[in-house]
Amino acid sequence: PIYREWGWEIFQAFEEHTKVESGYASLKDVRQVPPPKDDSSPSYFVAETLKYLYLLFSDDSVLPLDEYVFNTEAHPFRIPTHSDPPIEEAILRGIEAGRRLSGAYKGQ
């Protein structure tokens, strides 16, 4: 609950201080109130920051945290289990699937 409260405060601050017509702007100096906006928005803001806020407020079943872990870019990775095939086999399957997709895109 406390993390959701903090997350909500963060989201409200984004809305109040960074929201612009086309999305969200970077801030030039957060020590100034109101903070001056920059004419940019880094891609990680949506790809990471908003993803974490979405996950914070989403139902726990969206990505069960006992089955997934996140890297620093907020990409989820399924935690391997003992019933999973060895990593070498999984890599080979992925390579083969990539080749099939590549052939499909080339009209093969």
C-alpha atoms as a printed R data frame, in Angstrom:
    type eleno elety resid chain resno      x       y       z
1   ATOM     1    CA   PRO     A     1  0.000   0.000   0.000
2   ATOM     2    CA   ILE     A     2  2.707   2.552   0.821
3   ATOM     3    CA   TYR     A     3  4.385   2.008  -2.567
4   ATOM     4    CA   ARG     A     4  1.098   2.602  -4.337
5   ATOM     5    CA   GLU     A     5  0.632   5.820  -2.344
6   ATOM     6    CA   TRP     A     6  4.117   6.988  -3.332
7   ATOM     7    CA   GLY     A     7  3.509   5.903  -6.931
8   ATOM     8    CA   TRP     A     8  0.279   7.877  -7.037
9   ATOM     9    CA   GLU     A     9  2.066  10.982  -5.708
10  ATOM    10    CA   ILE     A    10  4.744  10.554  -8.385
11  ATOM    11    CA   PHE     A    11  2.134  10.172 -11.119
12  ATOM    12    CA   GLN     A    12  0.270  13.254  -9.920
13  ATOM    13    CA   ALA     A    13  3.551  15.222  -9.977
14  ATOM    14    CA   PHE     A    14  4.176  14.066 -13.562
15  ATOM    15    CA   GLU     A    15  0.692  15.213 -14.518
16  ATOM    16    CA   GLU     A    16  1.044  18.565 -12.770
17  ATOM    17    CA   HIS     A    17  4.589  19.469 -13.775
18  ATOM    18    CA   THR     A    18  5.495  17.620 -16.988
19  ATOM    19    CA   LYS     A    19  2.254  17.061 -18.920
20  ATOM    20    CA   VAL     A    20  2.118  18.820 -22.290
21  ATOM    21    CA   GLU     A    21 -0.276  18.551 -25.237
22  ATOM    22    CA   SER     A    22  1.795  15.860 -26.963
23  ATOM    23    CA   GLY     A    23  2.804  13.812 -23.903
24  ATOM    24    CA   TYR     A    24  5.302  14.544 -21.139
25  ATOM    25    CA   ALA     A    25  8.268  16.923 -21.192
26  ATOM    26    CA   SER     A    26 11.612  16.718 -19.467
27  ATOM    27    CA   LEU     A    27 12.286  19.337 -16.832
28  ATOM    28    CA   LYS     A    28 15.257  21.685 -17.009
29  ATOM    29    CA   ASP     A    29 15.535  22.313 -13.254
30  ATOM    30    CA   VAL     A    30 13.422  20.444 -10.694
31  ATOM    31    CA   ARG     A    31 14.490  22.882  -7.960
32  ATOM    32    CA   GLN     A    32 12.404  25.658  -9.501
33  ATOM    33    CA   VAL     A    33  8.668  25.843  -8.879
34  ATOM    34    CA   PRO     A    34  7.110  25.643 -11.324
35  ATOM    35    CA   PRO     A    35  9.936  23.772 -13.058
36  ATOM    36    CA   PRO     A    36 10.816  24.969 -16.573
37  ATOM    37    CA   LYS     A    37 10.025  22.371 -19.226
38  ATOM    38    CA   ASP     A    38 12.426  21.205 -21.893
39  ATOM    39    CA   ASP     A    39 11.268  20.465 -25.449
40  ATOM    40    CA   SER     A    40 12.126  16.771 -25.167
41  ATOM    41    CA   SER     A    41 11.027  13.537 -23.582
42  ATOM    42    CA   PRO     A    42 13.378  10.571 -23.267
43  ATOM    43    CA   SER     A    43 12.098   7.284 -24.643
44  ATOM    44    CA   TYR     A    44 12.712   5.515 -21.348
45  ATOM    45    CA   PHE     A    45 10.033   7.648 -19.686
46  ATOM    46    CA   VAL     A    46  7.277   5.634 -21.353
47  ATOM    47    CA   ALA     A    47  9.272   2.423 -21.799
48  ATOM    48    CA   GLU     A    48 10.351   2.202 -18.173
49  ATOM    49    CA   THR     A    49  8.879   4.788 -15.803
50  ATOM    50    CA   LEU     A    50  5.275   4.515 -16.936
51  ATOM    51    CA   LYS     A    51  5.606   0.729 -17.254
52  ATOM    52    CA   TYR     A    52  6.632   0.513 -13.606
53  ATOM    53    CA   LEU     A    53  3.710   2.712 -12.594
54  ATOM    54    CA   TYR     A    54  1.355   0.548 -14.665
55  ATOM    55    CA   LEU     A    55  2.663  -2.578 -12.956
56  ATOM    56    CA   LEU     A    56  2.434  -0.928  -9.541
57  ATOM    57    CA   PHE     A    57 -1.296  -0.348  -9.987
58  ATOM    58    CA   SER     A    58 -2.188  -3.394 -12.087
59  ATOM    59    CA   ASP     A    59 -3.627  -6.613 -10.767
60  ATOM    60    CA   ASP     A    60 -0.942  -8.958  -9.434
61  ATOM    61    CA   SER     A    61 -1.891 -11.555 -12.038
62  ATOM    62    CA   VAL     A    62 -0.684  -9.339 -14.935
63  ATOM    63    CA   LEU     A    63  2.907 -10.389 -14.216
64  ATOM    64    CA   PRO     A    64  3.224 -12.564 -11.118
65  ATOM    65    CA   LEU     A    65  6.394 -11.489  -9.328
66  ATOM    66    CA   ASP     A    66  7.069 -15.045  -8.189
67  ATOM    67    CA   GLU     A    67  7.353 -16.010 -11.884
68  ATOM    68    CA   TYR     A    68  9.024 -12.923 -13.425
69  ATOM    69    CA   VAL     A    69 11.924 -10.602 -12.712
70  ATOM    70    CA   PHE     A    70 12.634  -7.244 -14.374
71  ATOM    71    CA   ASN     A    71 15.899  -5.971 -15.784
72  ATOM    72    CA   THR     A    72 16.953  -2.331 -15.430
73  ATOM    73    CA   GLU     A    73 15.019  -1.372 -18.578
74  ATOM    74    CA   ALA     A    74 11.789  -2.823 -17.094
75  ATOM    75    CA   HIS     A    75 11.717  -5.810 -19.436
76  ATOM    76    CA   PRO     A    76 10.147  -8.846 -17.756
77  ATOM    77    CA   PHE     A    77 11.980 -12.166 -17.829
78  ATOM    78    CA   ARG     A    78 10.351 -15.398 -16.745
79  ATOM    79    CA   ILE     A    79 12.243 -17.071 -13.922
80  ATOM    80    CA   PRO     A    80 13.388 -20.499 -15.150
81  ATOM    81    CA   THR     A    81 12.050 -23.557 -13.365
82  ATOM    82    CA   HIS     A    82 13.459 -27.055 -12.984
83  ATOM    83    CA   SER     A    83 11.000 -28.320 -15.597
84  ATOM    84    CA   ASP     A    84 12.370 -25.929 -18.248
85  ATOM    85    CA   PRO     A    85 14.692 -27.366 -20.888
86  ATOM    86    CA   PRO     A    86 18.407 -26.650 -20.548
87  ATOM    87    CA   ILE     A    87 19.338 -23.129 -21.614
88  ATOM    88    CA   GLU     A    88 21.247 -24.408 -24.651
89  ATOM    89    CA   GLU     A    89 18.093 -26.084 -25.952
90  ATOM    90    CA   ALA     A    90 16.038 -22.946 -25.365
91  ATOM    91    CA   ILE     A    91 18.620 -20.833 -27.224
92  ATOM    92    CA   LEU     A    92 18.602 -23.218 -30.186
93  ATOM    93    CA   ARG     A    93 14.788 -23.104 -30.286
94  ATOM    94    CA   GLY     A    94 14.914 -19.312 -30.275
95  ATOM    95    CA   ILE     A    95 17.439 -19.239 -33.104
96  ATOM    96    CA   GLU     A    96 15.325 -21.630 -35.165
97  ATOM    97    CA   ALA     A    97 12.166 -19.599 -34.523
98  ATOM    98    CA   GLY     A    98 14.030 -16.463 -35.623
99  ATOM    99    CA   ARG     A    99 15.105 -18.159 -38.834
100 ATOM   100    CA   ARG     A   100 11.521 -19.226 -39.564
101 ATOM   101    CA   LEU     A   101 10.276 -15.686 -38.970
102 ATOM   102    CA   SER     A   102 13.057 -14.256 -41.098
103 ATOM   103    CA   GLY     A   103 12.068 -16.594 -43.945
104 ATOM   104    CA   ALA     A   104  8.416 -15.602 -43.563
105 ATOM   105    CA   TYR     A   105  9.317 -11.926 -43.896
106 ATOM   106    CA   LYS     A   106 11.363 -12.631 -47.003
107 ATOM   107    CA   GLY     A   107  8.380 -14.393 -48.587
108 ATOM   108    CA   GLN     A   108  9.909 -17.878 -48.264
